[in-house]
Short mmCIF file of C-alpha atoms and ligand atoms in Angstrom, two decimals:
data_model
loop_
_atom_site.label_atom_id
_atom_site.label_comp_id
_atom_site.label_asym_id
_atom_site.label_seq_id
_atom_site.Cartn_x
_atom_site.Cartn_y
_atom_site.Cartn_z
CA MET A 278 9.51 -16.18 -7.02
CA PRO A 279 8.75 -12.46 -6.98
CA THR A 280 6.98 -10.89 -9.91
CA THR A 281 9.54 -9.36 -12.27
CA LEU A 282 9.43 -5.66 -12.97
CA PRO A 283 9.63 -4.39 -16.56
CA THR A 284 12.83 -2.58 -17.47
CA ILE A 285 12.27 1.16 -17.81
CA SER A 286 14.09 4.06 -19.43
CA ALA A 287 13.34 7.58 -20.61
CA SER A 288 13.93 8.84 -24.12
CA ASP A 289 13.76 12.25 -25.80
CA ASN A 290 13.23 10.94 -29.30
CA SER A 291 10.69 8.56 -30.69
CA VAL A 292 11.91 5.07 -29.93
CA ILE A 293 10.27 2.44 -32.06
CA ASP A 294 8.80 -0.07 -29.64
CA GLU A 295 6.18 -2.69 -30.33
CA VAL A 296 3.49 -0.34 -29.01
CA LEU A 297 3.11 3.44 -28.95
CA VAL A 298 0.91 4.69 -26.11
CA LEU A 299 -0.79 8.04 -26.64
CA GLY A 300 -3.42 9.87 -24.63
CA PHE A 301 -6.76 11.05 -25.84
CA ALA A 302 -9.44 13.21 -24.29
CA LEU A 303 -12.95 14.28 -25.03
CA ASP A 304 -13.59 17.99 -24.91
CA LYS A 305 -16.89 18.16 -23.05
CA LYS A 306 -17.97 21.42 -24.69
CA SER A 307 -17.13 20.76 -28.34
CA LYS A 308 -17.76 16.97 -27.97
CA LYS A 309 -14.60 16.47 -29.99
CA PHE A 310 -11.69 14.17 -29.29
CA SER A 311 -8.10 15.28 -29.24
CA ILE A 312 -4.87 13.31 -29.12
CA LEU A 313 -2.61 14.27 -26.22
CA SER A 314 0.84 12.93 -26.63
CA GLY A 315 3.43 15.27 -25.20
CA GLU A 316 5.62 16.75 -27.90
CA LEU A 317 5.75 13.67 -30.06
CA ARG A 318 4.19 14.27 -33.47
CA VAL A 319 1.29 12.04 -34.37
CA ASP A 320 -0.79 11.68 -37.43
CA GLN A 321 -3.88 13.14 -35.88
CA GLY A 322 -6.49 12.92 -38.59
CA PRO A 323 -7.14 9.19 -38.98
CA LEU A 324 -6.68 8.52 -35.26
CA LEU A 325 -9.36 11.02 -34.33
CA GLN A 326 -11.68 9.56 -36.91
CA ALA A 327 -11.06 6.07 -35.56
CA LEU A 328 -12.00 7.18 -32.05
CA THR A 329 -15.30 8.49 -33.30
CA ASP A 330 -15.93 5.46 -35.52
CA LEU A 331 -15.22 3.06 -32.66
CA GLY A 332 -17.64 4.89 -30.40
CA ALA A 333 -15.02 5.81 -27.79
CA SER A 334 -16.33 7.56 -24.68
CA GLY A 335 -13.15 9.02 -23.22
CA ALA A 336 -14.10 7.76 -19.76
CA SER A 337 -11.21 6.85 -17.43
CA ASP A 338 -9.78 3.34 -17.88
CA GLU A 339 -10.80 3.25 -21.55
CA VAL A 340 -8.05 1.99 -23.86
CA ILE A 341 -8.38 1.75 -27.64
CA LYS A 342 -5.94 -0.30 -29.71
CA LEU A 343 -5.32 0.40 -33.39
CA PRO A 344 -2.87 -1.03 -35.89
CA GLY A 345 0.17 1.23 -36.28
CA SER A 346 2.70 1.69 -39.04
CA ALA A 347 6.08 2.34 -37.36
CA SER A 348 5.02 0.52 -34.22
CA LYS A 349 2.83 -2.55 -34.52
CA LEU A 350 0.13 -1.11 -32.34
CA ILE A 351 -1.06 2.31 -31.26
CA LEU A 352 -2.77 2.31 -27.90
CA LEU A 353 -4.92 5.30 -27.00
CA THR A 354 -5.52 5.68 -23.28
CA ALA A 355 -8.27 7.99 -22.05
CA LEU A 356 -7.38 11.11 -20.07
CA THR A 357 -10.03 13.10 -18.26
CA LEU A 358 -9.38 16.82 -18.18
CA LYS A 359 -9.92 19.36 -15.40
CA SER A 360 -12.27 22.22 -16.26
CA ASP A 361 -9.28 24.38 -17.24
CA GLY A 362 -8.05 21.70 -19.63
CA SER A 363 -5.14 20.60 -17.44
CA ILE A 364 -4.57 16.99 -16.34
CA ALA A 365 -4.17 15.80 -12.74
CA HIS A 366 -1.02 13.70 -12.26
CA GLU A 367 -3.11 10.90 -10.78
CA VAL A 368 -5.10 10.83 -14.04
CA LEU A 369 -1.81 10.29 -15.90
CA ARG A 370 -0.71 7.63 -13.40
CA ARG A 371 -3.96 5.71 -13.86
CA ALA A 372 -4.05 6.11 -17.64
CA ALA A 373 -0.48 4.81 -17.95
CA GLY A 374 -1.45 1.97 -15.61
CA ALA A 375 -4.56 1.02 -17.57
CA ALA A 376 -2.46 1.00 -20.75
CA ALA A 377 0.30 -1.16 -19.24
CA ARG A 378 -2.27 -3.54 -17.77
CA SER A 379 -3.92 -4.06 -21.14
CA LEU A 380 -0.52 -4.71 -22.75
CA ALA A 381 0.11 -8.00 -20.96
CA GLY A 382 1.51 -10.34 -23.59
CA THR A 383 3.41 -7.63 -25.48
CA THR A 384 7.10 -6.91 -25.17
CA SER A 385 7.80 -3.20 -25.33
CA ALA A 386 5.89 0.07 -25.25
CA THR A 387 6.75 3.76 -25.50
CA PHE A 388 4.52 5.96 -23.37
CA ALA A 389 4.15 9.35 -25.05
CA LEU A 390 1.76 11.12 -22.72
CA PRO A 391 1.46 14.85 -21.97
CA GLN A 392 3.59 16.21 -19.13
CA ALA A 393 3.39 19.65 -17.56
CA SER A 394 5.91 18.93 -14.81
CA LYS A 395 8.42 16.46 -13.44
CA GLN A 396 5.67 15.24 -11.14
CA ASP A 397 3.64 14.26 -14.22
CA PHE A 398 6.63 12.43 -15.70
CA GLN A 399 7.10 10.59 -12.44
CA ALA A 400 3.39 9.69 -12.32
CA ILE A 401 3.50 8.21 -15.83
CA ALA A 402 6.59 6.14 -15.02
CA GLU A 403 5.01 4.87 -11.80
CA GLY A 404 1.66 4.14 -13.42
CA ALA A 405 3.25 2.15 -16.26
CA LEU A 406 5.27 -0.01 -13.86
CA LEU A 407 2.46 -0.45 -11.35
CA GLY A 408 0.10 -1.54 -14.11
CA ALA A 409 2.55 -4.16 -15.39
CA TYR A 410 1.81 -6.69 -12.66
CA THR A 411 0.61 -10.27 -12.75
CA PHE A 412 0.55 -12.89 -10.01
CA ASP A 413 1.02 -16.33 -11.52
CA GLU A 414 3.21 -17.97 -8.90
CA PHE A 415 0.69 -20.64 -8.03
CA ARG A 416 -0.50 -21.47 -11.52
CA GLY A 417 0.51 -24.96 -12.51
CA SER A 418 -0.92 -26.39 -15.69
CA SER A 419 -2.57 -23.08 -16.67
CA LYS A 420 0.60 -21.01 -16.33
CA ALA A 421 1.60 -21.30 -19.98
CA ASP A 422 -1.77 -19.89 -21.08
CA ARG A 423 -1.25 -16.70 -19.09
CA LYS A 424 0.02 -13.58 -20.79
CA PRO A 425 3.12 -12.27 -19.04
CA ALA A 426 3.23 -8.61 -18.00
CA LEU A 427 4.71 -5.99 -20.34
CA LYS A 428 8.50 -6.37 -20.30
CA LYS A 429 9.98 -3.06 -21.43
CA VAL A 430 8.75 0.48 -20.80
CA THR A 431 10.07 3.66 -22.42
CA ILE A 432 8.81 7.02 -21.19
CA TYR A 433 8.97 9.68 -23.85
CA SER A 434 9.92 13.09 -22.50
CA LYS A 435 11.73 16.11 -23.89
CA LYS A 436 13.64 16.30 -20.62
CA ALA A 437 14.59 12.62 -20.58
CA LYS A 438 18.29 13.47 -20.25
CA ASP A 439 17.89 15.76 -17.21
CA LYS A 440 19.56 14.26 -14.17
CA SER A 441 16.48 14.78 -12.03
CA TYR A 442 14.34 12.94 -14.59
CA LEU A 443 16.72 10.01 -14.58
CA GLN A 444 16.48 9.98 -10.79
CA GLY A 445 12.71 10.01 -11.21
CA ILE A 446 12.92 6.82 -13.26
CA LYS A 447 15.04 5.18 -10.57
CA ARG A 448 12.55 6.25 -7.90
CA ALA A 449 9.60 4.89 -9.89
CA GLU A 450 11.42 1.57 -10.24
CA ILE A 451 11.96 1.32 -6.48
CA ILE A 452 8.36 2.30 -5.68
CA ALA A 453 7.03 -0.28 -8.14
CA LYS A 454 9.41 -3.03 -7.04
CA TYR A 455 8.28 -2.79 -3.42
CA THR A 456 4.62 -2.27 -4.30
CA HIS A 457 4.83 -5.50 -6.30
CA LEU A 458 6.44 -7.23 -3.32
CA THR A 459 3.60 -6.01 -1.07
CA ARG A 460 1.02 -7.26 -3.58
CA ASP A 461 2.78 -10.64 -3.92
CA LEU A 462 2.72 -11.15 -0.14
CA ILE A 463 -0.96 -10.19 0.11
CA ASN A 464 -1.86 -12.54 -2.73
CA THR A 465 0.10 -15.43 -1.23
CA PRO A 466 -2.36 -17.69 0.62
CA PRO A 467 -1.91 -18.64 4.30
CA SER A 468 -0.92 -22.16 3.19
CA HIS A 469 2.27 -20.52 1.94
CA LEU A 470 2.61 -17.40 4.11
CA THR A 471 2.88 -17.77 7.88
CA PRO A 472 4.23 -15.40 10.53
CA ASP A 473 7.51 -17.31 10.29
CA SER A 474 7.83 -17.34 6.50
CA PHE A 475 6.81 -13.68 6.29
CA SER A 476 9.64 -12.82 8.70
CA LEU A 477 12.22 -14.94 6.91
CA ARG A 478 11.31 -13.45 3.55
CA PHE A 479 12.03 -9.95 4.83
CA LYS A 480 15.14 -11.11 6.65
CA LYS A 481 16.60 -12.22 3.32
CA LEU A 482 15.61 -9.03 1.49
CA ALA A 483 16.90 -6.75 4.28
CA ALA A 484 20.40 -8.23 4.34
CA SER A 485 21.63 -6.66 1.09
CA LEU A 486 20.20 -3.24 1.99
CA GLY A 487 21.94 -2.87 5.34
CA VAL A 488 18.60 -3.04 7.14
CA LYS A 489 18.84 -4.71 10.56
CA VAL A 490 16.40 -7.48 11.43
CA GLU A 491 15.11 -8.70 14.76
CA ILE A 492 12.57 -11.53 14.99
CA LEU A 493 10.93 -12.48 18.27
CA ASN A 494 9.60 -16.03 18.23
CA GLU A 495 6.77 -17.47 20.30
CA SER A 496 8.74 -18.26 23.45
CA GLN A 497 10.48 -14.86 23.34
CA LEU A 498 7.08 -13.19 22.96
CA ILE A 499 5.68 -15.08 25.95
CA LYS A 500 8.75 -14.27 28.05
CA GLY A 501 8.69 -10.64 26.93
CA GLY A 502 5.07 -10.11 27.94
CA TYR A 503 3.51 -9.61 24.50
CA GLY A 504 0.04 -10.75 25.57
CA GLY A 505 -1.73 -9.28 22.52
CA ILE A 506 0.30 -11.08 19.85
CA ILE A 507 0.34 -14.32 21.89
CA GLY A 508 -3.38 -14.11 22.70
CA VAL A 509 -4.27 -13.80 19.02
CA GLY A 510 -1.73 -16.34 17.76
CA GLN A 511 -2.05 -19.09 20.37
CA GLY A 512 -4.88 -20.89 18.55
CA SER A 513 -2.75 -21.56 15.50
CA ALA A 514 -0.25 -24.26 14.59
CA ASN A 515 1.71 -21.46 12.88
CA PRO A 516 3.11 -19.54 15.85
CA PRO A 517 3.25 -15.72 15.96
CA ARG A 518 6.25 -13.44 15.46
CA LEU A 519 7.19 -9.82 16.05
CA LEU A 520 9.41 -8.66 13.20
CA ARG A 521 11.44 -5.47 13.39
CA LEU A 522 13.31 -3.93 10.45
CA SER A 523 15.62 -1.02 11.38
CA TYR A 524 17.03 1.37 8.85
CA SER A 525 19.39 4.20 9.75
CA GLY A 526 20.28 6.47 6.86
CA LYS A 527 23.50 8.51 6.79
CA GLY A 528 23.00 11.99 8.23
CA ALA A 529 19.58 11.08 9.65
CA LYS A 530 17.97 13.39 12.19
CA LYS A 531 14.34 12.28 12.35
CA ARG A 532 13.14 8.96 13.69
CA TYR A 533 9.82 7.30 12.82
CA ALA A 534 8.19 3.99 13.68
CA PHE A 535 5.85 2.27 11.21
CA ILE A 536 3.70 -0.51 12.64
CA GLY A 537 1.73 -2.98 10.54
CA LYS A 538 -1.07 -5.41 11.32
CA GLY A 539 0.18 -8.79 10.15
CA ILE A 540 -2.63 -11.32 10.54
CA THR A 541 -1.65 -13.93 7.96
CA PHE A 542 -5.21 -15.27 8.14
CA ASP A 543 -8.19 -14.00 10.10
CA THR A 544 -10.86 -16.66 10.65
CA GLY A 545 -12.34 -14.46 13.37
CA GLY A 546 -11.18 -16.98 15.96
CA LEU A 547 -13.98 -18.29 18.18
CA ALA A 548 -16.10 -15.44 16.81
CA LEU A 549 -15.79 -17.34 13.52
CA LYS A 550 -16.47 -15.35 10.38
CA PRO A 551 -19.05 -16.64 7.88
CA ALA A 552 -17.52 -18.49 4.92
CA GLN A 553 -18.43 -15.67 2.58
CA GLY A 554 -15.83 -13.00 3.11
CA MET A 555 -13.43 -15.22 5.05
CA GLU A 556 -11.37 -16.06 1.97
CA ALA A 557 -10.43 -12.39 1.59
CA MET A 558 -8.82 -12.54 5.05
CA LYS A 559 -5.55 -13.75 3.56
CA SER A 560 -5.13 -10.01 2.97
CA ASP A 561 -5.23 -9.21 6.71
CA MET A 562 -1.43 -8.80 6.72
CA SER A 563 -1.53 -5.95 4.16
CA GLY A 564 -0.47 -3.33 6.70
CA ALA A 565 2.55 -5.35 7.81
CA ALA A 566 3.58 -6.01 4.21
CA ALA A 567 3.26 -2.31 3.34
CA VAL A 568 5.31 -1.00 6.27
CA CYS A 569 8.09 -3.58 5.83
CA ALA A 570 8.29 -3.07 2.06
CA ALA A 571 8.24 0.72 2.60
CA VAL A 572 11.30 0.53 4.84
CA LEU A 573 13.16 -1.51 2.23
CA ALA A 574 12.20 1.09 -0.41
CA ILE A 575 13.39 3.90 1.90
CA ALA A 576 16.66 2.02 2.43
CA GLU A 577 17.14 1.52 -1.30
CA LEU A 578 16.50 5.24 -1.82
CA LYS A 579 19.19 5.85 0.84
CA LEU A 580 17.08 8.52 2.56
CA PRO A 581 18.70 10.26 5.53
CA ILE A 582 16.21 9.14 8.18
CA HIS A 583 15.85 6.51 10.92
CA ILE A 584 12.89 4.18 10.47
CA ASP A 585 11.86 1.07 12.31
CA ALA A 586 9.13 -1.06 10.77
CA TRP A 587 7.34 -3.45 13.09
CA ALA A 588 5.21 -6.31 11.80
CA ALA A 589 2.89 -7.82 14.41
CA LEU A 590 2.41 -11.28 12.91
CA ALA A 591 -0.11 -13.92 13.98
CA GLU A 592 -2.68 -16.27 12.50
CA ASN A 593 -6.13 -15.89 14.08
CA MET A 594 -7.43 -19.47 14.21
CA VAL A 595 -9.91 -21.67 16.03
CA SER A 596 -8.72 -24.46 18.34
CA ASP A 597 -8.80 -25.67 21.94
CA LYS A 598 -5.95 -23.23 22.57
CA ALA A 599 -7.65 -20.20 21.02
CA THR A 600 -8.49 -17.16 23.15
CA ARG A 601 -12.10 -17.36 24.41
CA PRO A 602 -14.55 -14.47 24.54
CA SER A 603 -14.17 -13.13 28.14
CA ASP A 604 -10.47 -14.10 28.43
CA ILE A 605 -8.26 -11.33 29.80
CA ILE A 606 -4.85 -10.67 28.26
CA THR A 607 -2.04 -8.31 29.27
CA ILE A 608 -0.67 -6.06 26.53
CA TYR A 609 3.09 -5.29 26.50
CA GLY A 610 3.59 -2.63 29.16
CA GLY A 611 0.92 -3.94 31.54
CA LYS A 612 -2.52 -2.77 30.41
CA THR A 613 -5.13 -5.56 30.64
CA VAL A 614 -7.78 -6.18 27.98
CA GLU A 615 -10.93 -8.25 28.21
CA VAL A 616 -11.26 -10.01 24.85
CA LEU A 617 -15.01 -9.88 24.30
CA ASN A 618 -14.62 -10.59 20.60
CA PRO A 619 -11.63 -12.56 19.26
CA ASP A 620 -12.41 -11.20 15.78
CA ALA A 621 -11.29 -7.74 16.96
CA GLU A 622 -7.73 -9.10 16.95
CA GLY A 623 -5.85 -6.50 14.94
CA ARG A 624 -5.93 -3.90 17.70
CA LEU A 625 -4.50 -6.46 20.16
CA VAL A 626 -1.41 -7.30 18.11
CA LEU A 627 -0.92 -3.64 17.16
CA ALA A 628 -1.10 -2.49 20.79
CA ASP A 629 1.82 -4.75 21.76
CA ALA A 630 3.91 -3.55 18.83
CA MET A 631 3.07 0.13 19.34
CA VAL A 632 4.02 0.13 23.01
CA ARG A 633 7.26 -1.69 22.22
CA ALA A 634 8.06 0.61 19.27
CA ALA A 635 7.61 3.70 21.46
CA GLU A 636 9.84 2.21 24.16
CA VAL A 637 12.60 1.36 21.68
CA GLY A 638 12.24 4.77 20.02
CA LYS A 639 12.53 6.56 23.35
CA LYS A 640 15.76 4.72 24.20
CA ALA A 641 17.22 5.68 20.81
CA GLY A 642 16.61 9.39 21.43
CA GLY A 643 12.87 9.82 20.92
CA LEU A 644 10.42 9.21 18.09
CA ASP A 645 9.27 12.09 15.88
CA GLY A 646 6.22 10.16 14.79
CA MET A 647 4.45 6.84 14.70
CA VAL A 648 2.26 5.48 11.91
CA ASP A 649 0.26 2.27 12.18
CA VAL A 650 -1.22 0.65 9.09
CA ALA A 651 -3.98 -1.95 9.35
CA THR A 652 -6.87 -3.70 7.64
CA LEU A 653 -8.62 -3.05 10.92
CA THR A 654 -12.38 -2.77 10.52
CA GLY A 655 -15.25 -3.69 8.23
CA ALA A 656 -16.70 -0.37 9.39
CA GLN A 657 -13.95 1.40 7.42
CA VAL A 658 -15.27 -0.16 4.20
CA VAL A 659 -18.86 0.74 5.12
CA ALA A 660 -17.86 4.36 5.77
CA LEU A 661 -15.50 5.07 2.88
CA GLY A 662 -15.93 2.28 0.36
CA THR A 663 -13.25 0.17 -1.22
CA ARG A 664 -10.99 2.84 -2.67
CA THR A 665 -10.56 5.42 0.09
CA SER A 666 -8.57 4.75 3.25
CA ALA A 667 -9.07 6.46 6.59
CA VAL A 668 -6.54 8.41 8.61
CA MET A 669 -7.05 9.09 12.32
CA THR A 670 -4.67 10.95 14.60
CA ASN A 671 -3.81 12.64 17.88
CA ASN A 672 -1.99 15.40 15.98
CA GLU A 673 -3.70 17.41 13.27
CA SER A 674 -0.61 18.96 11.75
CA PHE A 675 0.99 15.53 11.29
CA ARG A 676 -2.23 14.42 9.59
CA GLU A 677 -2.19 17.47 7.30
CA GLN A 678 1.42 16.73 6.32
CA PHE A 679 0.40 13.17 5.49
CA LEU A 680 -2.70 14.17 3.52
CA THR A 681 -0.73 16.71 1.47
CA LEU A 682 1.71 13.95 0.54
CA ALA A 683 -1.08 11.49 -0.24
CA GLU A 684 -2.46 14.03 -2.69
CA ILE A 685 0.87 13.88 -4.56
CA THR A 686 1.30 10.09 -4.41
CA GLY A 687 -2.26 9.59 -5.66
CA GLU A 688 -3.34 7.42 -2.71
CA ALA A 689 -6.84 8.32 -1.50
CA PHE A 690 -6.94 8.97 2.26
CA TRP A 691 -9.65 10.79 4.18
CA PRO A 692 -9.50 12.23 7.72
CA MET A 693 -11.73 10.63 10.34
CA PRO A 694 -12.31 11.83 13.91
CA LEU A 695 -11.64 10.07 17.22
CA PRO A 696 -14.65 11.32 19.23
CA GLU A 697 -13.89 11.18 22.95
CA GLU A 698 -17.46 10.19 23.89
CA LEU A 699 -17.05 6.82 22.15
CA ARG A 700 -14.14 5.87 24.41
CA ALA A 701 -16.41 4.97 27.36
CA SER A 702 -17.90 2.13 25.30
CA LEU A 703 -14.52 0.37 25.61
CA ASP A 704 -14.69 0.30 29.41
CA SER A 705 -14.69 -3.17 30.93
CA PRO A 706 -16.20 -4.18 34.28
CA VAL A 707 -13.26 -6.54 34.93
CA ALA A 708 -10.17 -5.32 33.03
CA ASP A 709 -8.53 -1.98 32.11
CA MET A 710 -10.51 -2.03 28.88
CA ALA A 711 -12.46 -4.28 26.52
CA ASN A 712 -11.45 -5.00 22.92
CA ILE A 713 -14.82 -3.95 21.46
CA GLY A 714 -17.17 -1.05 22.13
CA ASP A 715 -20.03 0.65 20.31
CA ARG A 716 -20.80 -1.01 16.99
CA MET A 717 -21.82 2.32 15.50
CA GLY A 718 -18.68 4.17 14.48
CA GLY A 719 -16.72 0.91 14.74
CA MET A 720 -13.76 2.30 12.79
CA LEU A 721 -13.43 5.18 15.23
CA VAL A 722 -13.84 2.92 18.27
CA ALA A 723 -10.94 0.80 16.98
CA GLY A 724 -8.90 3.99 16.55
CA LEU A 725 -9.76 5.05 20.10
CA PHE A 726 -8.66 1.65 21.39
CA LEU A 727 -5.22 2.16 19.79
CA LYS A 728 -5.01 5.75 20.99
CA ASP A 729 -4.96 4.43 24.58
CA PHE A 730 -1.58 2.83 23.80
CA VAL A 731 0.09 5.98 22.42
CA ASP A 732 1.72 8.74 24.49
CA SER A 733 -0.41 11.85 23.83
CA GLU A 734 2.79 13.83 23.12
CA LEU A 735 3.85 11.51 20.30
CA PRO A 736 2.46 12.48 16.85
CA TRP A 737 0.63 9.38 15.69
CA LEU A 738 -1.37 8.39 12.60
CA HIS A 739 -3.65 5.40 12.36
CA LEU A 740 -4.33 4.29 8.78
CA ASP A 741 -7.30 1.93 8.35
CA ILE A 742 -6.88 0.42 4.87
CA ALA A 743 -9.45 -2.41 5.22
CA GLY A 744 -11.20 -1.65 1.91
CA PRO A 745 -8.42 -0.39 -0.36
CA ALA A 746 -5.78 -3.00 0.57
CA TYR A 747 -7.42 -5.79 -1.40
CA ASN A 748 -9.32 -5.35 -4.65
CA GLU A 749 -12.10 -7.93 -4.94
CA ALA A 750 -13.71 -6.09 -7.87
CA LYS A 751 -12.30 -5.56 -11.38
CA ALA A 752 -8.84 -4.19 -12.08
CA HIS A 753 -8.76 -0.44 -12.75
CA GLY A 754 -6.05 2.10 -13.60
CA TYR A 755 -2.78 0.72 -12.18
CA THR A 756 -4.67 -1.34 -9.56
CA PRO A 757 -4.86 -5.10 -10.19
CA VAL A 758 -7.29 -7.60 -8.74
CA GLY A 759 -6.08 -8.76 -5.29
CA GLY A 760 -3.44 -7.03 -3.18
CA THR A 761 -2.96 -3.37 -4.11
CA GLY A 762 0.02 -2.25 -2.01
CA VAL A 763 -1.82 0.81 -0.74
CA ALA A 764 -0.06 3.02 1.86
CA LEU A 765 3.45 2.22 0.68
CA ARG A 766 3.76 5.23 -1.62
CA THR A 767 2.67 7.75 0.99
CA LEU A 768 4.87 6.17 3.69
CA VAL A 769 7.88 6.55 1.40
CA ALA A 770 6.84 10.14 0.61
CA LEU A 771 6.57 10.85 4.34
CA ALA A 772 10.12 9.61 4.85
CA GLU A 773 11.32 11.74 1.91
CA SER A 774 9.62 14.88 3.15
CA SER A 775 10.88 14.44 6.71
CA ALA A 776 14.39 13.29 5.84
CA ALA A 777 17.34 15.23 7.34
CA LYS A 778 15.16 18.08 8.54
N1 LIG B 815 -9.68 -8.03 9.50
C1 LIG B 815 -10.95 -7.60 9.95
C2 LIG B 815 -11.43 -6.31 9.29
C3 LIG B 815 -11.73 -6.37 7.83
C4 LIG B 815 -13.02 -6.59 7.39
C5 LIG B 815 -10.75 -6.10 6.89
C6 LIG B 815 -13.30 -6.60 6.03
C7 LIG B 815 -11.03 -6.11 5.54
C8 LIG B 815 -12.31 -6.36 5.12
C9 LIG B 815 -10.91 -7.37 11.47
O1 LIG B 815 -10.03 -8.16 12.17
C10 LIG B 815 -12.27 -7.63 12.00
O2 LIG B 815 -12.69 -8.75 11.95
N2 LIG B 815 -12.90 -6.60 12.54
C11 LIG B 815 -14.20 -6.71 13.11
C12 LIG B 815 -14.21 -5.91 14.39
C13 LIG B 815 -15.46 -6.09 15.20
C14 LIG B 815 -15.52 -7.49 15.76
C15 LIG B 815 -15.45 -5.07 16.31
C16 LIG B 815 -15.21 -6.13 12.11
O3 LIG B 815 -14.90 -5.13 11.48
O4 LIG B 815 -16.26 -6.73 11.96
MN1 LIG B 816 -10.91 -10.01 12.79
ZN1 LIG B 817 -8.44 -8.89 11.12
#
């Protein structure tokens, strides 16, 4: 049962919902609060006094609830201002998200937050929907005690009736629906999500959107020569799959391939991970979930573009059949890899899928770009922390395009290099290459491993989302605990910006 999305609409007059959401900000110079609410009139005096009396700080994620008169509750959500007094759209997205998150258990809320542009409006709509998420599928006796997510969202805007604003609402709904799907899949434990069930779930969803599905099973993978996916998956009772979702929009010119790491559980294999930290490895399929959900979102948006999403699905387990350190496998296309560490499994399944995706793309007329998305390395988290993802590339202008879009979607990505001198550490005395190299710069070494499987002429991005994919800390802004759905928004934006050009 997927998490249900709140209904959402826009209104240009003050709807009376159960809750009225307003913004507030602290002016750093005057140390005074102000209410920021768009054009909606508010009784400012008592509200400002209440903020002071309650000792509000105005720091991001702060929400203050007060009894209302027309609406039952007034919720004040903190907005942090730029030095010129303006508000970044990501600040609005997060403030709307923090408000929606804290409104679990209530029915309806009108979000009257300041908007300087359509982008701001869009950010508020997205934030409100993204914040209204709960994952209660596996609660049994405690389910009734849980507060359900906010059910109805109204975005107040003077331009609510503009066609482009109505389209903005529709877009926010699609983005949130597929982000929630991504989160649901990440949160689903490996007892309930296997390579097979992951594939079947997308097969069902793809049917109504005209997205074509191809699923290679274990024997087809063996016959086809997918030594990476087989090598990683052979230790598990839940056999591996290669899932392909193909979308071809009307009038499409550009063709992209998105490839996701889909390890439904990563024990580390015979390089067994310590118990602490292993439980988070149900999230090791976050990349696959994001790329597949992104293609469904792109299909629902009917964008004029060709996209194939590939999910390289396997469970990395320990058994008498598991790949041993020193085993040599053959990646799709013929390159051999000495598996020195079975815990560096993501690059092996991705390599198979990337070579295959490029081959299929070439036959169809040539790929314009390839993006792989993976919870690939602990080194990514060490380098950039839990909220910033890394982007590596063989093409700087493609990376700049992506980073410009990420700035708009509010997803934090940071460019990382692929230093040539680290490549030699992946040399193997017995095979074409080894699956691990220098420990220092481990994120970059993993990127360099993948780079060996990409044609240097093909613009390629490697997104390492190891930290940001799964939130083990407290919820913040529109980000819940658990799966976050990171990368989906920027992948959709990439398809939008490249469509029919
Ligand atoms: N799935 C992990 C990476 C990971 C770690 C993701 C922490 C999210 C949080 C990956 O398969 C892995 O185990 N990588 C190893 C690679 C090493 C053996 C070269 C790592 O980072 O330790
Ligand atoms: Mn691993
Ligand atoms: Zn892994």
